[in-house]
PDB file of C-alpha atoms in Angstrom:
ATOM      1  CA  MET A 161      50.858  79.833-121.554  1.00 45.00           C
ATOM      2  CA  GLU A 162      48.812  80.375-118.273  1.00 44.00           C
ATOM      3  CA  GLY A 163      52.133  80.436-116.278  1.00 45.00           C
ATOM      4  CA  ILE A 164      51.631  84.933-115.440  1.00 42.00           C
ATOM      5  CA  PRO A 165      48.227  85.099-113.547  1.00 52.00           C
ATOM      6  CA  HIS A 166      46.048  87.089-114.842  1.00 58.00           C
ATOM      7  CA  PRO A 167      42.473  88.163-113.244  1.00 62.00           C
ATOM      8  CA  ILE A 168      39.870  85.824-114.205  1.00 71.00           C
ATOM      9  CA  PRO A 169      36.740  87.150-115.399  1.00 69.00           C
ATOM     10  CA  ARG A 170      33.138  85.906-113.802  1.00 82.00           C
ATOM     11  CA  THR A 171      31.043  88.368-116.712  1.00 92.00           C
ATOM     12  CA  VAL A 172      30.490  88.882-119.643  1.00 94.00           C
ATOM     13  CA  GLU A 173      31.669  92.478-119.717  1.00 94.00           C
ATOM     14  CA  GLU A 174      35.202  90.862-118.223  1.00 94.00           C
ATOM     15  CA  VAL A 175      35.191  87.457-120.350  1.00 95.00           C
ATOM     16  CA  PHE A 176      35.088  89.778-123.654  1.00 95.00           C
ATOM     17  CA  GLY A 177      37.979  91.822-122.211  1.00 95.00           C
ATOM     18  CA  ASP A 178      40.084  89.083-121.775  1.00 95.00           C
ATOM     19  CA  PHE A 179      38.834  87.209-125.236  1.00 97.00           C
ATOM     20  CA  LYS A 180      39.668  91.041-127.031  1.00 96.00           C
ATOM     21  CA  GLY A 181      43.431  91.182-125.323  1.00 97.00           C
ATOM     22  CA  ARG A 182      44.286  87.107-126.663  1.00 97.00           C
ATOM     23  CA  ARG A 183      42.924  88.048-130.031  1.00 97.00           C
ATOM     24  CA  ALA A 184      44.792  91.784-129.926  1.00 97.00           C
ATOM     25  CA  GLY A 185      47.868  89.248-129.020  1.00 97.00           C
ATOM     26  CA  LEU A 186      47.892  86.691-131.409  1.00 97.00           C
ATOM     27  CA  ILE A 187      46.637  89.226-134.425  1.00 97.00           C
ATOM     28  CA  LYS A 188      50.087  90.599-134.090  1.00 97.00           C
ATOM     29  CA  ALA A 189      51.794  86.839-133.398  1.00 97.00           C
ATOM     30  CA  LEU A 190      50.384  86.991-137.457  1.00 96.00           C
ATOM     31  CA  THR A 191      50.605  89.883-139.267  1.00 95.00           C
ATOM     32  CA  THR A 192      53.452  92.119-137.346  1.00 95.00           C
ATOM     33  CA  ASP A 193      55.066  90.100-136.035  1.00 96.00           C
ATOM     34  CA  VAL A 194      55.006  87.505-138.297  1.00 95.00           C
ATOM     35  CA  GLU A 195      58.765  87.242-139.442  1.00 95.00           C
ATOM     36  CA  LYS A 196      59.384  86.195-135.669  1.00 96.00           C
ATOM     37  CA  PHE A 197      56.274  83.992-135.351  1.00 97.00           C
ATOM     38  CA  TYR A 198      57.601  81.830-138.234  1.00 95.00           C
ATOM     39  CA  HIS A 199      61.500  81.505-136.582  1.00 95.00           C
ATOM     40  CA  GLN A 200      59.955  80.201-133.182  1.00 95.00           C
ATOM     41  CA  CYS A 201      57.973  78.071-135.307  1.00 95.00           C
ATOM     42  CA  ASP A 202      60.924  75.487-135.440  1.00 94.00           C
ATOM     43  CA  PRO A 203      59.431  71.553-137.417  1.00 93.00           C
ATOM     44  CA  GLU A 204      63.130  70.409-135.657  1.00 91.00           C
ATOM     45  CA  LYS A 205      61.249  71.044-131.843  1.00 91.00           C
ATOM     46  CA  GLU A 206      58.204  69.436-130.157  1.00 91.00           C
ATOM     47  CA  ASN A 207      54.957  69.953-130.283  1.00 91.00           C
ATOM     48  CA  LEU A 208      54.347  73.749-130.054  1.00 95.00           C
ATOM     49  CA  CYS A 209      51.157  75.731-129.485  1.00 95.00           C
ATOM     50  CA  LEU A 210      50.670  78.932-130.247  1.00 97.00           C
ATOM     51  CA  TYR A 211      49.522  81.355-127.401  1.00 97.00           C
ATOM     52  CA  GLY A 212      47.364  84.485-126.553  1.00 96.00           C
ATOM     53  CA  MET A 213      47.654  86.219-123.706  1.00 96.00           C
ATOM     54  CA  PRO A 214      44.469  88.971-121.908  1.00 95.00           C
ATOM     55  CA  ASN A 215      47.064  91.645-122.074  1.00 95.00           C
ATOM     56  CA  GLU A 216      48.107  91.482-125.349  1.00 96.00           C
ATOM     57  CA  THR A 217      50.895  89.980-125.935  1.00 96.00           C
ATOM     58  CA  TRP A 218      51.621  86.210-127.681  1.00 97.00           C
ATOM     59  CA  GLU A 219      53.732  83.796-127.113  1.00 96.00           C
ATOM     60  CA  VAL A 220      54.675  79.826-128.751  1.00 96.00           C
ATOM     61  CA  ASN A 221      55.767  76.959-126.382  1.00 94.00           C
ATOM     62  CA  LEU A 222      54.649  73.374-125.366  1.00 92.00           C
ATOM     63  CA  PRO A 223      51.747  72.401-123.469  1.00 90.00           C
ATOM     64  CA  VAL A 224      51.241  72.509-120.334  1.00 86.00           C
ATOM     65  CA  GLU A 225      51.889  69.257-118.969  1.00 84.00           C
ATOM     66  CA  GLU A 226      49.356  68.847-116.159  1.00 81.00           C
ATOM     67  CA  VAL A 227      46.198  67.194-117.445  1.00 78.00           C
ATOM     68  CA  PRO A 228      43.129  68.155-117.864  1.00 82.00           C
ATOM     69  CA  PRO A 229      44.804  71.939-118.596  1.00 83.00           C
ATOM     70  CA  GLU A 230      43.723  75.018-116.728  1.00 86.00           C
ATOM     71  CA  LEU A 231      41.980  76.283-120.313  1.00 90.00           C
ATOM     72  CA  PRO A 232      41.609  74.521-123.274  1.00 93.00           C
ATOM     73  CA  GLU A 233      44.928  73.879-125.038  1.00 93.00           C
ATOM     74  CA  PRO A 234      45.320  75.195-129.007  1.00 95.00           C
ATOM     75  CA  ALA A 235      46.346  73.581-131.794  1.00 94.00           C
ATOM     76  CA  LEU A 236      48.899  71.614-131.404  1.00 92.00           C
ATOM     77  CA  GLY A 237      51.870  70.853-133.350  1.00 92.00           C
ATOM     78  CA  ILE A 238      51.581  73.427-135.781  1.00 94.00           C
ATOM     79  CA  ASN A 239      55.237  73.504-136.190  1.00 93.00           C
ATOM     80  CA  PHE A 240      55.678  70.626-138.404  1.00 91.00           C
ATOM     81  CA  ALA A 241      53.226  72.261-140.821  1.00 88.00           C
ATOM     82  CA  ARG A 242      55.502  75.328-141.518  1.00 92.00           C
ATOM     83  CA  ASP A 243      57.297  73.863-144.433  1.00 90.00           C
ATOM     84  CA  GLY A 244      54.349  71.856-145.549  1.00 85.00           C
ATOM     85  CA  MET A 245      52.591  74.394-147.017  1.00 87.00           C
ATOM     86  CA  GLN A 246      53.198  77.985-148.280  1.00 91.00           C
ATOM     87  CA  GLU A 247      53.403  80.360-145.525  1.00 93.00           C
ATOM     88  CA  LYS A 248      50.158  82.135-146.106  1.00 92.00           C
ATOM     89  CA  ASP A 249      48.016  79.079-145.913  1.00 93.00           C
ATOM     90  CA  TRP A 250      50.432  77.917-143.291  1.00 95.00           C
ATOM     91  CA  LEU A 251      49.344  81.359-141.268  1.00 95.00           C
ATOM     92  CA  SER A 252      45.790  80.961-142.315  1.00 94.00           C
ATOM     93  CA  LEU A 253      45.384  77.152-140.855  1.00 94.00           C
ATOM     94  CA  VAL A 254      47.009  78.570-137.797  1.00 96.00           C
ATOM     95  CA  ALA A 255      44.264  82.108-137.588  1.00 96.00           C
ATOM     96  CA  VAL A 256      41.423  79.093-138.020  1.00 95.00           C
ATOM     97  CA  HIS A 257      42.665  77.538-135.123  1.00 96.00           C
ATOM     98  CA  SER A 258      43.398  80.194-133.212  1.00 97.00           C
ATOM     99  CA  ASP A 259      40.280  81.667-134.123  1.00 97.00           C
ATOM    100  CA  SER A 260      38.348  78.147-132.631  1.00 96.00           C
ATOM    101  CA  TRP A 261      40.691  77.991-129.238  1.00 97.00           C
ATOM    102  CA  LEU A 262      39.763  81.638-128.461  1.00 97.00           C
ATOM    103  CA  LEU A 263      35.634  80.513-128.250  1.00 96.00           C
ATOM    104  CA  ALA A 264      36.541  77.035-126.346  1.00 96.00           C
ATOM    105  CA  VAL A 265      38.258  79.648-123.820  1.00 96.00           C
ATOM    106  CA  ALA A 266      35.889  81.963-123.690  1.00 95.00           C
ATOM    107  CA  PHE A 267      32.435  79.759-122.988  1.00 94.00           C
ATOM    108  CA  TYR A 268      34.912  77.636-120.740  1.00 94.00           C
ATOM    109  CA  PHE A 269      35.075  80.733-118.325  1.00 93.00           C
ATOM    110  CA  GLY A 270      30.990  80.754-118.971  1.00 93.00           C
ATOM    111  CA  ALA A 271      30.197  77.669-118.475  1.00 93.00           C
ATOM    112  CA  ARG A 272      32.812  77.958-114.916  1.00 90.00           C
ATOM    113  CA  PHE A 273      30.772  80.688-113.834  1.00 89.00           C
ATOM    114  CA  GLY A 274      27.363  79.198-114.999  1.00 91.00           C
ATOM    115  CA  PHE A 275      26.633  82.267-117.928  1.00 93.00           C
ATOM    116  CA  GLY A 276      22.667  81.485-118.298  1.00 93.00           C
ATOM    117  CA  LYS A 277      21.312  80.780-121.875  1.00 94.00           C
ATOM    118  CA  ASN A 278      21.290  84.874-121.734  1.00 95.00           C
ATOM    119  CA  GLU A 279      24.210  85.423-120.987  1.00 93.00           C
ATOM    120  CA  ARG A 280      26.026  83.103-123.932  1.00 94.00           C
ATOM    121  CA  LYS A 281      23.871  84.791-126.333  1.00 95.00           C
ATOM    122  CA  ARG A 282      25.343  88.393-125.405  1.00 94.00           C
ATOM    123  CA  LEU A 283      29.029  86.442-125.119  1.00 96.00           C
ATOM    124  CA  PHE A 284      28.554  85.775-128.897  1.00 95.00           C
ATOM    125  CA  GLN A 285      27.275  88.463-129.788  1.00 95.00           C
ATOM    126  CA  MET A 286      30.000  90.681-128.896  1.00 96.00           C
ATOM    127  CA  ILE A 287      32.426  88.589-130.475  1.00 96.00           C
ATOM    128  CA  ASN A 288      30.284  87.746-133.618  1.00 95.00           C
ATOM    129  CA  GLU A 289      31.098  92.153-133.438  1.00 95.00           C
ATOM    130  CA  VAL A 290      34.846  91.997-134.333  1.00 95.00           C
ATOM    131  CA  PRO A 291      36.112  89.970-137.222  1.00 95.00           C
ATOM    132  CA  THR A 292      37.360  86.619-136.594  1.00 96.00           C
ATOM    133  CA  ILE A 293      41.425  86.466-136.671  1.00 96.00           C
ATOM    134  CA  PHE A 294      41.262  84.554-140.341  1.00 95.00           C
ATOM    135  CA  GLU A 295      39.522  86.944-141.837  1.00 94.00           C
ATOM    136  CA  VAL A 296      42.219  89.896-140.195  1.00 95.00           C
ATOM    137  CA  VAL A 297      45.137  87.549-141.458  1.00 93.00           C
ATOM    138  CA  SER A 298      43.325  87.235-144.965  1.00 90.00           C
ATOM    139  CA  GLY A 299      41.873  90.443-145.164  1.00 85.00           C
ATOM    140  CA  ASN A 300      38.834  88.982-146.525  1.00 71.00           C
ATOM    141  CA  GLY A 301      35.875  86.364-144.845  1.00 52.00           C
ATOM    142  CA  LYS A 302      35.585  84.365-148.019  1.00 48.00           C
ATOM    143  CA  GLN A 303      38.825  83.040-149.969  1.00 41.00           C
ATOM    144  CA  PRO A 304      37.906  84.334-153.601  1.00 39.00           C
ATOM    145  CA  LYS A 305      37.038  81.587-156.065  1.00 43.00           C
ATOM    146  CA  ASP A 306      40.567  80.996-157.874  1.00 43.00           C
ATOM    147  CA  GLN A 307      42.559  81.048-154.848  1.00 42.00           C
ATOM    148  CA  SER A 308      39.271  78.244-153.807  1.00 41.00           C
ATOM    149  CA  ALA A 309      39.778  76.135-157.324  1.00 40.00           C
ATOM    150  CA  THR A 310      44.074  76.290-157.401  1.00 41.00           C
ATOM    151  CA  HIS A 311      43.491  74.638-153.555  1.00 43.00           C
ATOM    152  CA  ASN A 312      41.345  72.278-155.503  1.00 44.00           C
ATOM    153  CA  ASN A 313      43.723  71.857-158.446  1.00 43.00           C
ATOM    154  CA  SER A 314      46.192  71.056-156.614  1.00 41.00           C
ATOM    155  CA  SER A 315      44.134  68.653-154.138  1.00 40.00           C
ATOM    156  CA  SER A 316      43.539  66.819-157.547  1.00 38.00           C
ATOM    157  CA  LYS A 317      46.839  66.410-158.577  1.00 37.00           C
ATOM    158  CA  SER A 318      48.082  65.218-155.196  1.00 39.00           C
ATOM    159  CA  LYS A 319      45.026  62.278-155.245  1.00 39.00           C
ATOM    160  CA  SER A 320      45.697  61.017-158.688  1.00 36.00           C
ATOM    161  CA  SER A 321      48.828  59.328-157.199  1.00 38.00           C
ATOM    162  CA  SER A 322      48.606  58.658-153.744  1.00 40.00           C
ATOM    163  CA  LYS A 323      44.808  59.863-152.736  1.00 45.00           C
ATOM    164  CA  MET A 324      46.223  62.990-151.030  1.00 45.00           C
ATOM    165  CA  ALA A 325      43.656  65.333-149.655  1.00 48.00           C
ATOM    166  CA  VAL A 326      44.700  69.395-148.487  1.00 46.00           C
ATOM    167  CA  LYS A 327      41.817  72.080-148.615  1.00 40.00           C
ATOM    168  CA  MET A 328      42.038  75.101-146.947  1.00 38.00           C
ATOM    169  CA  SER A 329      38.768  75.427-148.169  1.00 36.00           C
ATOM    170  CA  PRO A 330      35.479  73.533-149.770  1.00 38.00           C
ATOM    171  CA  PRO A 331      35.919  73.737-153.230  1.00 37.00           C
ATOM    172  CA  PRO A 332      34.434  76.157-155.404  1.00 43.00           C
ATOM    173  CA  LYS A 333      31.181  75.675-157.338  1.00 45.00           C
ATOM    174  CA  ASP A 334      32.172  75.414-161.215  1.00 48.00           C
ATOM    175  CA  ASP A 335      32.524  73.050-163.619  1.00 49.00           C
ATOM    176  CA  ASP A 336      35.133  71.524-162.879  1.00 50.00           C
ATOM    177  CA  GLU A 337      33.198  69.998-159.876  1.00 49.00           C
ATOM    178  CA  SER A 338      30.813  66.655-161.344  1.00 49.00           C
ATOM    179  CA  GLY A 339      34.294  64.521-161.842  1.00 50.00           C
ATOM    180  CA  GLU A 340      35.514  64.862-157.873  1.00 50.00           C
ATOM    181  CA  ASP A 341      31.500  64.751-156.300  1.00 52.00           C
ATOM    182  CA  GLU A 342      32.147  60.941-155.301  1.00 50.00           C
ATOM    183  CA  GLU A 343      35.757  61.503-154.161  1.00 50.00           C
ATOM    184  CA  GLU A 344      34.826  64.405-151.618  1.00 50.00           C
ATOM    185  CA  ASP A 345      31.947  62.675-150.270  1.00 50.00           C
ATOM    186  CA  ASP A 346      34.740  60.401-149.120  1.00 50.00           C
ATOM    187  CA  GLU A 347      36.315  62.460-147.438  1.00 49.00           C
ATOM    188  CA  GLN A 348      34.109  63.765-146.247  1.00 52.00           C
ATOM    189  CA  GLY A 349      32.261  61.084-144.362  1.00 58.00           C
ATOM    190  CA  ALA A 350      35.734  59.840-143.549  1.00 69.00           C
ATOM    191  CA  THR A 351      37.131  59.430-139.580  1.00 80.00           C
ATOM    192  CA  CYS A 352      40.929  59.288-139.157  1.00 83.00           C
ATOM    193  CA  GLY A 353      42.363  55.471-138.435  1.00 81.00           C
ATOM    194  CA  ALA A 354      44.658  57.259-136.196  1.00 80.00           C
ATOM    195  CA  CYS A 355      42.664  59.725-133.750  1.00 81.00           C
ATOM    196  CA  GLY A 356      39.184  58.646-134.856  1.00 78.00           C
ATOM    197  CA  GLU A 357      37.746  61.819-135.357  1.00 78.00           C
ATOM    198  CA  SER A 358      35.655  63.114-138.394  1.00 75.00           C
ATOM    199  CA  TYR A 359      37.067  64.716-141.380  1.00 66.00           C
ATOM    200  CA  GLY A 360      38.093  68.729-141.737  1.00 67.00           C
ATOM    201  CA  THR A 361      38.608  70.548-145.053  1.00 66.00           C
ATOM    202  CA  ASP A 362      41.115  72.431-143.084  1.00 72.00           C
ATOM    203  CA  GLU A 363      43.571  69.638-142.466  1.00 77.00           C
ATOM    204  CA  PHE A 364      46.017  68.249-144.941  1.00 81.00           C
ATOM    205  CA  TRP A 365      44.951  64.360-144.935  1.00 83.00           C
ATOM    206  CA  ILE A 366      46.637  61.324-147.004  1.00 86.00           C
ATOM    207  CA  CYS A 367      44.970  57.662-147.885  1.00 85.00           C
ATOM    208  CA  CYS A 368      46.330  54.381-147.915  1.00 86.00           C
ATOM    209  CA  ASP A 369      47.056  52.652-150.976  1.00 85.00           C
ATOM    210  CA  VAL A 370      46.861  49.019-149.324  1.00 85.00           C
ATOM    211  CA  CYS A 371      43.406  49.786-146.828  1.00 85.00           C
ATOM    212  CA  GLU A 372      42.718  52.548-147.850  1.00 84.00           C
ATOM    213  CA  ARG A 373      41.890  54.097-145.042  1.00 85.00           C
ATOM    214  CA  TRP A 374      42.130  58.339-144.170  1.00 85.00           C
ATOM    215  CA  PHE A 375      44.920  59.850-141.828  1.00 83.00           C
ATOM    216  CA  HIS A 376      45.578  62.628-140.475  1.00 83.00           C
ATOM    217  CA  GLY A 377      49.135  63.800-141.929  1.00 82.00           C
ATOM    218  CA  LYS A 378      50.297  64.457-138.123  1.00 83.00           C
ATOM    219  CA  CYS A 379      48.989  61.528-136.894  1.00 85.00           C
ATOM    220  CA  VAL A 380      50.975  59.323-138.970  1.00 83.00           C
ATOM    221  CA  LYS A 381      53.580  62.341-139.269  1.00 83.00           C
ATOM    222  CA  ILE A 382      53.314  63.148-143.197  1.00 84.00           C
ATOM    223  CA  THR A 383      53.375  66.527-144.226  1.00 82.00           C
ATOM    224  CA  PRO A 384      52.025  67.145-147.484  1.00 80.00           C
ATOM    225  CA  ALA A 385      56.058  68.344-149.265  1.00 77.00           C
ATOM    226  CA  LYS A 386      56.700  65.037-147.829  1.00 79.00           C
ATOM    227  CA  ALA A 387      53.236  63.593-149.586  1.00 78.00           C
ATOM    228  CA  GLU A 388      54.748  64.533-153.087  1.00 78.00           C
ATOM    229  CA  HIS A 389      57.579  62.326-153.138  1.00 76.00           C
ATOM    230  CA  ILE A 390      55.323  58.758-152.025  1.00 80.00           C
ATOM    231  CA  LYS A 391      54.425  57.281-155.147  1.00 77.00           C
ATOM    232  CA  GLN A 392      52.462  54.095-153.076  1.00 82.00           C
ATOM    233  CA  TYR A 393      51.734  55.329-149.310  1.00 81.00           C
ATOM    234  CA  LYS A 394      51.019  52.461-146.593  1.00 82.00           C
ATOM    235  CA  CYS A 395      49.800  53.302-143.262  1.00 83.00           C
ATOM    236  CA  PRO A 396      52.240  52.149-139.935  1.00 79.00           C
ATOM    237  CA  GLY A 397      49.254  49.338-139.768  1.00 81.00           C
ATOM    238  CA  CYS A 398      49.957  47.996-143.121  1.00 80.00           C
ATOM    239  CA  SER A 399      53.788  49.051-143.145  1.00 74.00           C
ATOM    240  CA  GLY A 400      53.559  46.343-139.800  1.00 69.00           C
ATOM    241  CA  LYS A 401      52.036  43.364-141.244  1.00 61.00           C
ATOM    242  CA  ARG A 402      54.477  43.647-144.216  1.00 48.00           C
ATOM    243  CA  ALA A 403      56.829  43.770-141.866  1.00 46.00           C
ATOM    244  CA  ARG A 404      56.124  41.068-139.992  1.00 46.00           C
ATOM    245  CA  VAL A 405      55.311  38.111-142.568  1.00 44.00           C
TER     246      VAL A 405
END
């Protein structure tokens, strides 16, 4: 977290140096220190975040209490998804969110210190020269087609029972795709009935069988593992209506 004071970067080179330090810390957590990282992400604890530090260290901690925070916050609740998917998929998911957080922090500094168009462009070019955390963790910038097909097939089985969507990457372009076009379009145009955010391909979603609205699993506290045992899912709103009747 940001409890330890660090020098505030003010130039493009300093912001990039801050980016590289945080990136190195996050990569350590998801590769060489992965066992330690895994054990710290206990699903029984409160919402936890993975922080990368400018000095190439990392820590798992609660989000800061101040609103708004001093810096953009990492993805919240990464520990809840730990036991809901295979470890490599969970690590890839955390890696993707970590990449997004690093960009948010870098361009936060850029906005704070008035970087112009050319400075922002130079910063992005410098960042774009190094592999993303996801590329390092997965060993490949793009998921192989057979791996994507595995996710697609498991997602199809889930949706046949209670319309669940678990996607880490877009479905591959193959012959089986035609039968799922309509469902894919429905999901990609959906917004979460709880938080209102749009559908994301790297998130677990579940559809209510009563009102047919989609929800982030994290918003309704349903993990992929729990969803496997649900024959007919009712969202909190629909469950509440039944209870009042």
